XYZ file of N, CA and C in Angstrom:
558
model
N 102.757 82.250 121.997
C 101.660 81.290 121.945
C 100.525 81.876 121.092
N 100.055 81.113 120.076
C 99.009 81.654 119.218
C 97.674 81.770 119.948
N 96.896 82.757 119.525
C 95.532 82.865 120.050
C 94.656 81.959 119.201
N 93.457 81.727 119.649
C 92.542 80.893 118.869
C 92.247 81.527 117.509
N 92.315 82.858 117.432
C 91.960 83.532 116.188
C 92.972 83.335 115.072
N 94.220 83.059 115.405
C 95.175 82.875 114.320
C 95.384 81.407 113.979
N 94.440 80.572 114.388
C 94.397 79.189 113.930
C 93.265 79.080 112.919
N 93.398 78.204 111.953
C 92.299 78.053 110.995
C 90.959 77.741 111.670
N 90.965 76.887 112.681
C 89.711 76.527 113.341
C 89.100 77.723 114.069
N 89.904 78.437 114.834
C 89.388 79.602 115.559
C 88.899 80.682 114.627
N 89.635 80.918 113.547
C 89.232 81.923 112.566
C 87.945 81.506 111.861
N 87.848 80.236 111.505
C 86.645 79.742 110.837
C 85.430 79.897 111.745
N 85.598 79.623 113.025
C 84.484 79.762 113.968
C 84.018 81.217 114.063
N 84.961 82.155 114.121
C 84.573 83.565 114.171
C 83.871 83.969 112.877
N 84.433 83.576 111.738
C 83.806 83.907 110.454
C 82.406 83.316 110.374
N 82.258 82.083 110.841
C 80.954 81.436 110.778
C 79.942 82.089 111.718
N 80.422 82.767 112.739
C 79.500 83.462 113.638
C 79.002 84.782 113.051
N 79.655 85.261 111.995
C 79.328 86.580 111.441
C 78.806 86.579 110.003
N 79.302 85.669 109.168
C 79.087 85.816 107.731
C 77.953 85.006 107.099
N 77.495 83.877 107.646
C 76.453 83.115 106.940
C 75.216 83.912 106.538
N 74.737 84.880 107.335
C 73.569 85.646 106.875
C 73.838 86.453 105.602
N 75.103 86.614 105.229
C 75.440 87.411 104.051
C 75.467 86.578 102.766
N 75.049 85.315 102.844
C 74.887 84.486 101.652
C 76.159 84.277 100.858
N 76.227 84.910 99.684
C 77.385 84.725 98.814
C 78.702 85.122 99.479
N 78.672 86.095 100.353
C 79.905 86.501 101.041
C 80.448 85.319 101.853
N 79.562 84.547 102.465
C 79.977 83.372 103.226
C 80.515 82.293 102.282
N 79.858 82.087 101.143
C 80.356 81.118 100.165
C 81.742 81.533 99.669
N 81.897 82.813 99.386
C 83.189 83.340 98.942
C 84.257 83.089 100.007
N 83.946 83.398 101.243
C 84.919 83.253 102.331
C 85.363 81.807 102.494
N 84.422 80.889 102.454
C 84.774 79.470 102.577
C 85.705 79.038 101.438
N 85.406 79.490 100.233
C 86.227 79.123 99.079
C 87.602 79.794 99.133
N 87.668 81.028 99.628
C 88.966 81.703 99.771
C 89.828 80.942 100.786
N 89.226 80.489 101.864
C 89.976 79.718 102.858
C 90.491 78.410 102.249
N 89.679 77.746 101.446
C 90.122 76.512 100.784
C 91.251 76.809 99.805
N 91.122 77.905 99.086
C 92.169 78.299 98.128
C 93.463 78.646 98.863
N 93.341 79.295 100.015
C 94.527 79.619 100.818
C 95.212 78.350 101.304
N 94.438 77.334 101.675
C 95.048 76.051 102.062
C 95.861 75.487 100.916
N 95.318 75.557 99.687
C 96.042 75.086 98.503
C 97.322 75.898 98.292
N 97.238 77.200 98.500
C 98.378 78.094 98.269
C 99.369 78.096 99.420
N 99.048 77.440 100.503
C 99.912 77.510 101.690
C 101.310 76.949 101.430
N 101.461 76.136 100.393
C 102.801 75.645 100.057
C 103.715 76.780 99.604
N 103.141 77.927 99.285
C 103.916 79.085 98.813
C 104.479 79.911 99.961
N 104.152 79.551 101.200
C 104.653 80.290 102.360
C 105.403 79.337 103.274
N 106.143 79.884 104.211
C 106.883 79.034 105.137
C 105.913 78.186 105.949
N 106.364 77.054 106.371
C 105.516 76.164 107.159
C 104.978 76.872 108.406
N 105.805 77.717 109.002
C 105.405 78.435 110.211
C 104.263 79.427 109.961
N 104.078 79.863 108.708
C 103.059 80.863 108.374
C 101.786 80.276 107.768
N 101.723 78.981 107.580
C 100.586 78.378 106.864
C 99.270 78.540 107.598
N 99.254 78.304 108.903
C 98.007 78.483 109.655
C 97.574 79.945 109.663
N 98.540 80.851 109.772
C 98.222 82.280 109.745
C 97.575 82.666 108.422
N 98.107 82.161 107.322
C 97.532 82.447 106.006
C 96.077 81.989 105.942
N 95.815 80.765 106.359
C 94.456 80.235 106.273
C 93.532 80.993 107.229
N 94.025 81.329 108.409
C 93.222 82.118 109.351
C 92.878 83.476 108.744
N 93.841 84.130 108.129
C 93.584 85.433 107.501
C 92.563 85.294 106.377
N 92.619 84.193 105.644
C 91.643 83.974 104.573
C 90.229 83.833 105.146
N 90.104 83.102 106.246
C 88.788 82.977 106.887
C 88.258 84.339 107.340
N 89.154 85.210 107.759
C 88.744 86.472 108.385
C 88.786 87.680 107.461
N 89.275 87.524 106.242
C 89.527 88.691 105.397
C 88.285 89.550 105.155
N 87.098 88.970 105.135
C 85.891 89.740 104.821
C 84.935 89.912 106.003
N 85.388 89.667 107.222
C 84.451 89.800 108.351
C 83.960 91.229 108.523
N 84.705 92.188 108.015
C 84.288 93.583 108.112
C 83.007 93.897 107.359
N 82.530 92.967 106.530
C 81.238 93.142 105.862
C 80.069 92.866 106.801
N 80.305 92.187 107.917
C 79.214 91.859 108.845
C 78.578 93.159 109.334
N 77.263 93.265 109.245
C 76.592 94.518 109.624
C 76.934 94.990 111.038
N 77.091 94.060 111.969
C 77.377 94.456 113.349
C 78.791 95.010 113.531
N 79.658 94.821 112.536
C 81.029 95.348 112.623
C 81.199 96.624 111.816
N 80.208 96.973 111.048
C 80.303 98.125 110.139
C 80.471 99.419 110.936
N 81.564 100.108 110.657
C 81.823 101.411 111.266
C 82.132 102.409 110.155
N 83.231 102.190 109.448
C 83.609 103.098 108.362
C 82.935 102.735 107.047
N 82.462 101.488 106.930
C 81.930 101.003 105.666
C 83.006 100.465 104.745
N 84.246 100.464 105.215
C 85.385 99.933 104.465
C 85.778 98.632 105.149
N 85.404 97.504 104.552
C 85.472 96.223 105.253
C 86.867 95.802 105.728
N 87.959 96.090 105.002
C 89.258 95.706 105.554
C 89.561 96.411 106.877
N 89.230 97.675 106.941
C 89.478 98.459 108.154
C 88.531 98.042 109.279
N 87.257 97.873 108.960
C 86.298 97.470 109.990
C 86.637 96.082 110.533
N 87.044 95.172 109.655
C 87.433 93.839 110.103
C 88.684 93.867 110.964
N 89.678 94.636 110.548
C 90.924 94.740 111.321
C 90.658 95.330 112.702
N 89.842 96.364 112.750
C 89.533 96.983 114.048
C 88.816 96.002 114.977
N 87.922 95.211 114.426
C 87.222 94.226 115.254
C 88.205 93.178 115.773
N 89.052 92.682 114.901
C 90.040 91.687 115.337
C 90.950 92.264 116.416
N 91.360 93.503 116.230
C 92.204 94.156 117.230
C 91.463 94.247 118.569
N 90.174 94.556 118.529
C 89.386 94.664 119.767
C 89.248 93.320 120.474
N 89.387 92.241 119.713
C 89.323 90.895 120.295
C 90.683 90.411 120.788
N 91.718 91.219 120.594
C 93.058 90.830 121.016
C 93.765 89.900 120.050
N 93.337 89.915 118.791
C 93.985 89.075 117.783
C 95.444 89.508 117.606
N 96.301 88.588 117.214
C 97.698 88.936 116.960
C 97.815 90.055 115.916
N 98.753 90.940 116.147
C 98.907 92.117 115.280
C 99.125 91.743 113.825
N 99.862 90.692 113.579
C 100.137 90.322 112.188
C 98.860 89.895 111.473
N 98.011 89.157 112.143
C 96.727 88.757 111.569
C 95.873 89.992 111.284
N 95.838 90.909 112.216
C 95.081 92.152 112.046
C 95.592 92.901 110.815
N 96.903 92.996 110.674
C 97.489 93.725 109.537
C 97.188 93.044 108.205
N 97.212 91.717 108.178
C 96.902 91.003 106.936
C 95.456 91.262 106.511
N 94.538 91.224 107.452
C 93.135 91.520 107.136
C 93.003 92.967 106.675
N 93.672 93.873 107.352
C 93.594 95.294 106.989
C 94.080 95.550 105.567
N 95.079 94.790 105.133
C 95.714 95.087 103.841
C 95.439 94.065 102.758
N 94.437 93.204 102.957
C 94.200 92.200 101.924
C 93.751 92.851 100.612
N 94.216 92.269 99.548
C 93.781 92.593 98.191
C 93.844 94.069 97.832
N 94.970 94.679 98.164
C 95.208 96.059 97.739
C 94.341 97.078 98.435
N 94.029 96.840 99.697
C 93.144 97.737 100.441
C 93.628 99.184 100.429
N 94.926 99.385 100.339
C 95.468 100.745 100.359
C 94.908 101.584 99.203
N 94.621 100.941 98.081
C 94.087 101.660 96.925
C 92.652 102.130 97.185
N 91.860 101.258 97.797
C 90.482 101.651 98.095
C 90.426 102.641 99.254
N 91.323 102.485 100.222
C 91.371 103.443 101.332
C 91.618 104.849 100.796
N 92.499 104.954 99.818
C 92.777 106.256 99.204
C 91.516 106.824 98.560
N 90.768 105.990 97.851
C 89.529 106.425 97.199
C 88.492 106.897 98.222
N 88.484 106.275 99.385
C 87.477 106.567 100.411
C 87.932 107.636 101.413
N 89.146 108.127 101.259
C 89.652 109.116 102.209
C 89.996 108.506 103.561
N 90.374 107.235 103.556
C 90.685 106.517 104.801
C 92.140 106.053 104.873
N 93.002 106.675 104.095
C 94.411 106.261 104.075
C 95.069 106.368 105.445
N 94.813 107.450 106.152
C 95.430 107.639 107.473
C 94.954 106.568 108.453
N 93.673 106.234 108.397
C 93.128 105.219 109.297
C 93.730 103.848 109.006
N 93.887 103.519 107.706
C 94.472 102.231 107.337
C 95.958 102.188 107.665
N 96.632 103.317 107.560
C 98.078 103.376 107.796
C 98.463 103.018 109.229
N 97.505 103.014 110.149
C 97.760 102.573 111.524
C 98.258 101.132 111.509
N 97.830 100.373 110.498
C 98.208 98.968 110.349
C 99.268 98.867 109.257
N 100.483 98.584 109.666
C 101.586 98.509 108.703
C 101.385 97.339 107.755
N 101.566 97.606 106.465
C 101.454 96.546 105.466
C 102.760 95.790 105.372
N 102.674 94.475 105.406
C 103.858 93.653 105.178
C 103.844 93.199 103.732
N 104.970 93.352 103.071
C 105.108 92.794 101.729
C 105.780 91.449 101.919
N 104.994 90.383 101.788
C 105.493 89.055 102.120
C 104.786 87.993 101.291
N 105.345 86.801 101.269
C 104.646 85.694 100.619
C 103.268 85.431 101.231
N 103.093 85.710 102.517
C 101.790 85.481 103.153
C 100.746 86.446 102.587
N 101.067 87.728 102.514
C 100.114 88.682 101.936
C 99.874 88.358 100.468
N 100.921 88.017 99.740
C 100.747 87.630 98.335
C 99.781 86.451 98.208
N 99.947 85.450 99.048
C 99.087 84.256 98.965
C 97.649 84.574 99.367
N 97.471 85.476 100.322
C 96.119 85.904 100.691
C 95.461 86.625 99.512
N 96.206 87.489 98.866
C 95.697 88.183 97.671
C 95.366 87.166 96.588
N 96.259 86.203 96.374
C 96.018 85.145 95.386
C 94.692 84.435 95.671
N 94.491 84.039 96.921
C 93.279 83.298 97.273
C 92.025 84.129 97.014
N 92.061 85.404 97.365
C 90.907 86.283 97.173
C 90.711 86.635 95.705
N 91.787 86.878 94.994
C 91.702 87.357 93.613
C 91.602 86.230 92.591
N 91.397 84.997 93.062
C 91.118 83.884 92.153
C 89.843 83.154 92.597
N 89.056 83.831 93.439
C 87.799 83.264 93.935
C 86.683 84.272 93.688
N 85.640 83.813 93.032
C 84.523 84.683 92.692
C 83.632 84.999 93.879
N 82.646 85.869 93.665
C 81.805 86.352 94.756
C 80.922 85.287 95.402
N 80.702 84.160 94.712
C 79.902 83.073 95.293
C 80.749 81.815 95.445
N 82.078 81.999 95.492
C 82.975 80.867 95.705
C 83.498 80.211 94.441
N 83.201 80.762 93.294
C 83.680 80.186 92.041
C 85.205 80.303 91.956
N 85.803 79.354 91.250
C 87.237 79.413 90.982
C 87.430 80.191 89.682
N 88.147 81.296 89.764
C 88.396 82.154 88.608
C 89.891 82.310 88.412
N 90.294 82.579 87.168
C 91.664 83.040 86.989
C 91.674 84.531 87.342
N 92.869 85.084 87.471
C 93.003 86.456 87.941
C 92.224 87.459 87.078
N 92.416 87.410 85.761
C 91.772 88.407 84.903
C 90.252 88.296 84.939
N 89.726 87.078 85.003
C 88.279 86.904 85.096
C 87.753 87.508 86.381
N 88.480 87.296 87.483
C 88.052 87.848 88.771
C 88.066 89.381 88.753
N 89.133 89.965 88.242
C 89.212 91.426 88.182
C 88.100 91.973 87.289
N 87.902 91.347 86.137
C 86.845 91.811 85.239
C 85.476 91.705 85.898
N 85.253 90.631 86.658
C 83.980 90.454 87.362
C 83.756 91.593 88.354
N 84.789 91.979 89.083
C 84.672 93.080 90.043
C 84.359 94.385 89.311
N 85.057 94.616 88.205
C 84.861 95.854 87.457
C 83.471 95.950 86.835
N 82.857 94.813 86.528
C 81.481 94.810 86.021
C 80.491 94.991 87.170
N 80.767 94.352 88.305
C 79.845 94.389 89.450
C 79.756 95.781 90.066
N 80.864 96.514 90.061
C 80.887 97.853 90.652
C 80.876 98.903 89.548
N 80.036 99.870 89.704
C 79.833 100.915 88.711
C 81.111 101.718 88.453
N 81.402 102.021 87.180
C 82.548 102.893 86.892
C 82.424 104.203 87.688
N 83.544 104.621 88.265
C 83.544 105.827 89.085
C 83.360 105.543 90.563
N 82.904 104.332 90.906
C 82.749 103.983 92.319
C 84.132 103.760 92.942
N 84.183 103.839 94.269
C 85.460 103.657 94.970
C 86.095 102.316 94.639
N 85.286 101.252 94.631
C 85.829 99.920 94.369
C 86.325 99.813 92.933
N 85.532 100.275 91.979
C 85.929 100.211 90.573
C 87.242 100.969 90.356
N 87.327 102.179 90.875
C 88.549 102.968 90.716
C 89.737 102.298 91.390
N 89.527 101.788 92.593
C 90.624 101.167 93.346
C 91.132 99.912 92.652
N 90.233 99.049 92.211
C 90.643 97.802 91.550
C 91.356 98.116 90.240
N 90.877 99.117 89.529
C 91.554 99.512 88.288
C 93.000 99.925 88.562
N 93.198 100.720 89.603
C 94.551 101.170 89.952
C 95.393 100.050 90.549
N 94.756 99.163 91.308
C 95.479 98.099 92.013
C 95.833 96.912 91.117
N 95.243 96.834 89.956
C 95.402 95.636 89.109
C 96.856 95.193 88.948
N 97.799 96.071 88.611
C 99.191 95.600 88.470
C 99.774 95.055 89.783
N 99.483 95.718 90.887
C 99.952 95.250 92.194
C 99.362 93.880 92.505
N 98.065 93.724 92.299
C 97.401 92.456 92.580
C 97.920 91.350 91.661
N 98.102 91.666 90.383
C 98.648 90.678 89.438
C 100.012 90.198 89.902
N 100.844 91.122 90.361
C 102.177 90.741 90.844
C 102.098 89.760 92.000
N 101.201 90.013 92.939
C 101.051 89.112 94.090
C 100.591 87.730 93.643
N 99.632 87.692 92.728
C 99.129 86.410 92.221
C 100.241 85.669 91.476
N 100.964 86.370 90.628
C 102.037 85.722 89.866
C 103.154 85.219 90.770
N 103.521 85.992 91.785
C 104.563 85.530 92.726
C 104.105 84.273 93.462
N 102.845 84.239 93.840
C 102.323 83.066 94.546
C 102.303 81.854 93.623
N 101.830 82.022 92.417
C 101.826 80.906 91.467
C 103.241 80.385 91.228
N 104.199 81.306 91.131
C 105.591 80.905 90.939
C 106.101 80.120 92.146
N 105.796 80.597 93.342
C 106.225 79.880 94.558
C 105.570 78.507 94.642
N 104.312 78.420 94.273
C 103.597 77.128 94.288
C 104.220 76.159 93.299
N 104.606 76.673 92.117
C 105.164 75.820 91.070
C 106.554 75.309 91.414
N 107.240 76.008 92.298
C 108.621 75.631 92.630
C 108.740 74.903 93.949
N 107.661 74.281 94.379
C 107.710 73.484 95.614
C 108.116 72.055 95.268
N 108.932 71.448 96.128
C 109.303 70.054 95.876
C 108.071 69.146 95.912
N 108.088 68.157 95.071
C 106.952 67.217 95.013
C 107.044 66.181 96.098
């Protein structure tokens, strides 16, 4: 039986309780959730609500009250785990958008490794939704989004280094999702 957190409505309510004070982060989150709904045709019907829920929750670790390590995928996953969220949802939040690359930069690989990464159409679609949505909710193509991140974060910073290294992995996830979306029956 699903918990309220792995439904789009329950996830949206939790995100809305934490992110609106963060301005653009809230705009980004809303747009990522909308993009995930569009991309949900790329995953099994049984996983569609989980995908959208993960999109709503992917950035909750930015909320100041959840900040522990300062690494938002890990802080968000830990909070969801403390709320009793389903393990798969926790893992998707922990590993969204190539988090393993940034964890390595921050010296948090062991902490992130507690949450097993699934290589699946659901994670690919979550990456697609995040990596085609700008910081204020704009719709971007993949390269524009990556370039925007690389400009926003200073060269040598953990995020800049991680995104540079993760680019091929992230591109693969986006391309697989686009391919799955294109091959859905009309």
